[in-house]
Amino acid sequence: MAAESDAWLELHGVTAVLDTTGGWRRKSSALDGQSWVREPPPPPGRRQHLQLPAEDRADFNIEPLLRRGVDFIREAIGAGGCVLVHCHAGVSRSATLAAAYLMEEHALSVRCALRLLTEARPCCRPNPGFEKALVGWEMRVRV
């Protein structure tokens, strides 16, 4: 996983990491879905890290995490940084946080934000519960 490689993060100029996995990592070469380990957050260093543990389930309430995630991304970018937002597959949780940021920062609709994301990463697709949360987010940020 790119987020675990300090060399990859350095190469791509990543100064801040938003982790929605809750610190869970698949053991190397584990394909059975059962071999997971929980790692502590990285020690303070050059990069800012924020862990916002989210479960990729339609019934998981991601709304309380959106504000913290958007603020973290905005602050890092505002300081001239580059942010990696990640989950395990880069499909639902990370896409939801990235879409919320785009919606608020650029006054985009859910549809426009998700279109931008899928142009950059075609597999982005928030689960139905997260998409519903983004619709609520849109109503709050586009007042």
Tab-separated table of C-alpha atoms in Angstrom:
chain	number	residue	atom	x	y	z
A	1	MET	CA	0.000	0.000	0.000
A	2	ALA	CA	1.446	3.366	-1.059
A	3	ALA	CA	0.459	4.979	2.235
A	4	GLU	CA	2.813	2.609	4.068
A	5	SER	CA	5.837	3.460	1.925
A	6	ASP	CA	7.762	6.448	3.192
A	7	ALA	CA	9.760	6.475	-0.045
A	8	TRP	CA	6.565	6.671	-2.150
A	9	LEU	CA	5.155	9.453	0.018
A	10	GLU	CA	8.432	11.372	-0.242
A	11	LEU	CA	8.652	10.858	-4.022
A	12	HIS	CA	5.146	12.253	-4.492
A	13	GLY	CA	5.618	15.190	-2.125
A	14	VAL	CA	2.953	14.034	0.329
A	15	THR	CA	3.048	16.215	3.436
A	16	ALA	CA	-0.181	15.018	5.082
A	17	VAL	CA	-1.965	11.667	5.256
A	18	LEU	CA	-5.657	11.202	6.027
A	19	ASP	CA	-6.177	7.537	6.950
A	20	THR	CA	-9.739	6.211	7.099
A	21	THR	CA	-8.720	2.623	7.934
A	22	GLY	CA	-8.462	3.104	11.679
A	23	GLY	CA	-4.895	1.799	11.570
A	24	TRP	CA	-5.775	-1.684	10.313
A	25	ARG	CA	-3.326	-3.115	7.779
A	26	ARG	CA	-3.386	-6.384	5.892
A	27	LYS	CA	-0.390	-8.550	6.720
A	28	SER	CA	1.924	-8.829	3.744
A	29	SER	CA	0.792	-11.449	1.237
A	30	ALA	CA	-2.466	-12.071	3.120
A	31	LEU	CA	-5.201	-12.598	0.574
A	32	ASP	CA	-7.723	-14.394	2.746
A	33	GLY	CA	-9.152	-11.214	4.283
A	34	GLN	CA	-8.613	-12.628	7.763
A	35	SER	CA	-5.013	-11.638	8.425
A	36	TRP	CA	-5.218	-8.070	9.657
A	37	VAL	CA	-3.117	-6.276	12.221
A	38	ARG	CA	-3.708	-2.983	13.940
A	39	GLU	CA	-0.821	-0.564	13.875
A	40	PRO	CA	-0.405	2.519	16.026
A	41	PRO	CA	-0.429	5.901	14.317
A	42	PRO	CA	2.973	6.943	12.995
A	43	PRO	CA	5.164	8.980	15.329
A	44	PRO	CA	5.211	12.744	14.879
A	45	GLY	CA	7.504	13.678	12.044
A	46	ARG	CA	7.635	15.538	8.776
A	47	ARG	CA	4.135	14.503	7.801
A	48	GLN	CA	0.850	15.293	9.465
A	49	HIS	CA	-1.352	12.246	10.005
A	50	LEU	CA	-5.022	12.086	10.847
A	51	GLN	CA	-6.793	8.799	11.483
A	52	LEU	CA	-10.547	8.893	10.990
A	53	PRO	CA	-11.619	5.280	11.466
A	54	ALA	CA	-14.536	4.501	9.180
A	55	GLU	CA	-16.108	1.200	8.273
A	56	ASP	CA	-17.035	0.741	4.637
A	57	ARG	CA	-20.651	-0.156	5.311
A	58	ALA	CA	-23.735	1.662	4.076
A	59	ASP	CA	-25.060	1.846	7.658
A	60	PHE	CA	-21.861	3.438	9.047
A	61	ASN	CA	-22.469	7.094	9.925
A	62	ILE	CA	-19.601	8.884	8.189
A	63	GLU	CA	-21.156	12.354	8.550
A	64	PRO	CA	-19.377	13.213	11.841
A	65	LEU	CA	-16.012	12.544	10.162
A	66	LEU	CA	-16.567	14.798	7.157
A	67	ARG	CA	-15.911	18.114	8.937
A	68	ARG	CA	-12.658	16.925	10.536
A	69	GLY	CA	-11.462	15.409	7.276
A	70	VAL	CA	-12.281	18.466	5.166
A	71	ASP	CA	-10.633	20.797	7.685
A	72	PHE	CA	-7.494	18.625	7.760
A	73	ILE	CA	-7.236	18.587	3.962
A	74	ARG	CA	-7.874	22.331	3.691
A	75	GLU	CA	-5.260	23.212	6.317
A	76	ALA	CA	-2.606	21.017	4.713
A	77	ILE	CA	-3.256	22.340	1.207
A	78	GLY	CA	-3.473	25.897	2.536
A	79	ALA	CA	0.026	25.460	3.960
A	80	GLY	CA	1.272	24.461	0.504
A	81	GLY	CA	1.115	20.742	1.199
A	82	CYS	CA	-0.015	17.669	-0.680
A	83	VAL	CA	-2.521	15.299	0.955
A	84	LEU	CA	-2.981	11.570	0.491
A	85	VAL	CA	-6.469	10.449	1.517
A	86	HIS	CA	-6.600	6.674	1.747
A	87	CYS	CA	-8.531	3.618	2.803
A	88	HIS	CA	-7.834	-0.015	1.903
A	89	ALA	CA	-9.077	-0.049	-1.685
A	90	GLY	CA	-9.338	3.652	-2.520
A	91	VAL	CA	-12.937	3.227	-3.619
A	92	SER	CA	-15.469	4.321	-1.004
A	93	ARG	CA	-14.193	5.833	2.257
A	94	SER	CA	-11.339	7.886	0.815
A	95	ALA	CA	-13.479	8.944	-2.156
A	96	THR	CA	-16.179	10.170	0.223
A	97	LEU	CA	-13.754	12.375	2.186
A	98	ALA	CA	-12.132	13.694	-0.995
A	99	ALA	CA	-15.554	14.456	-2.501
A	100	ALA	CA	-16.654	16.312	0.647
A	101	TYR	CA	-13.520	18.480	0.416
A	102	LEU	CA	-14.093	19.233	-3.283
A	103	MET	CA	-17.741	20.054	-2.651
A	104	GLU	CA	-17.009	22.545	0.102
A	105	GLU	CA	-13.826	24.080	-1.271
A	106	HIS	CA	-15.066	24.484	-4.851
A	107	ALA	CA	-18.845	24.729	-4.297
A	108	LEU	CA	-19.479	21.555	-6.299
A	109	SER	CA	-22.490	19.287	-6.272
A	110	VAL	CA	-22.113	15.643	-5.247
A	111	ARG	CA	-22.403	14.673	-8.886
A	112	CYS	CA	-19.673	17.064	-10.048
A	113	ALA	CA	-17.301	16.116	-7.226
A	114	LEU	CA	-17.724	12.395	-7.889
A	115	ARG	CA	-17.285	12.944	-11.620
A	116	LEU	CA	-13.969	14.718	-10.995
A	117	LEU	CA	-12.826	11.891	-8.752
A	118	THR	CA	-13.799	9.156	-11.196
A	119	GLU	CA	-12.000	10.969	-14.013
A	120	ALA	CA	-8.829	10.770	-11.921
A	121	ARG	CA	-9.566	7.332	-10.422
A	122	PRO	CA	-12.297	5.414	-12.265
A	123	CYS	CA	-12.928	2.939	-9.430
A	124	CYS	CA	-14.091	5.654	-6.982
A	125	ARG	CA	-17.589	4.843	-5.804
A	126	PRO	CA	-18.839	5.712	-2.328
A	127	ASN	CA	-21.223	3.116	-0.944
A	128	PRO	CA	-24.938	4.096	-0.920
A	129	GLY	CA	-24.880	5.232	2.723
A	130	PHE	CA	-21.843	7.440	2.124
A	131	GLU	CA	-23.405	8.861	-1.010
A	132	LYS	CA	-26.475	9.765	1.051
A	133	ALA	CA	-24.183	11.471	3.591
A	134	LEU	CA	-22.634	13.476	0.736
A	135	VAL	CA	-26.089	14.634	-0.355
A	136	GLY	CA	-26.662	15.922	3.189
A	137	TRP	CA	-23.207	17.535	3.127
A	138	GLU	CA	-24.075	19.251	-0.154
A	139	MET	CA	-27.203	20.750	1.392
A	140	ARG	CA	-25.137	22.165	4.275
A	141	VAL	CA	-22.175	23.542	2.314
A	142	ARG	CA	-24.038	24.958	-0.673
A	143	VAL	CA	-26.478	27.113	1.309
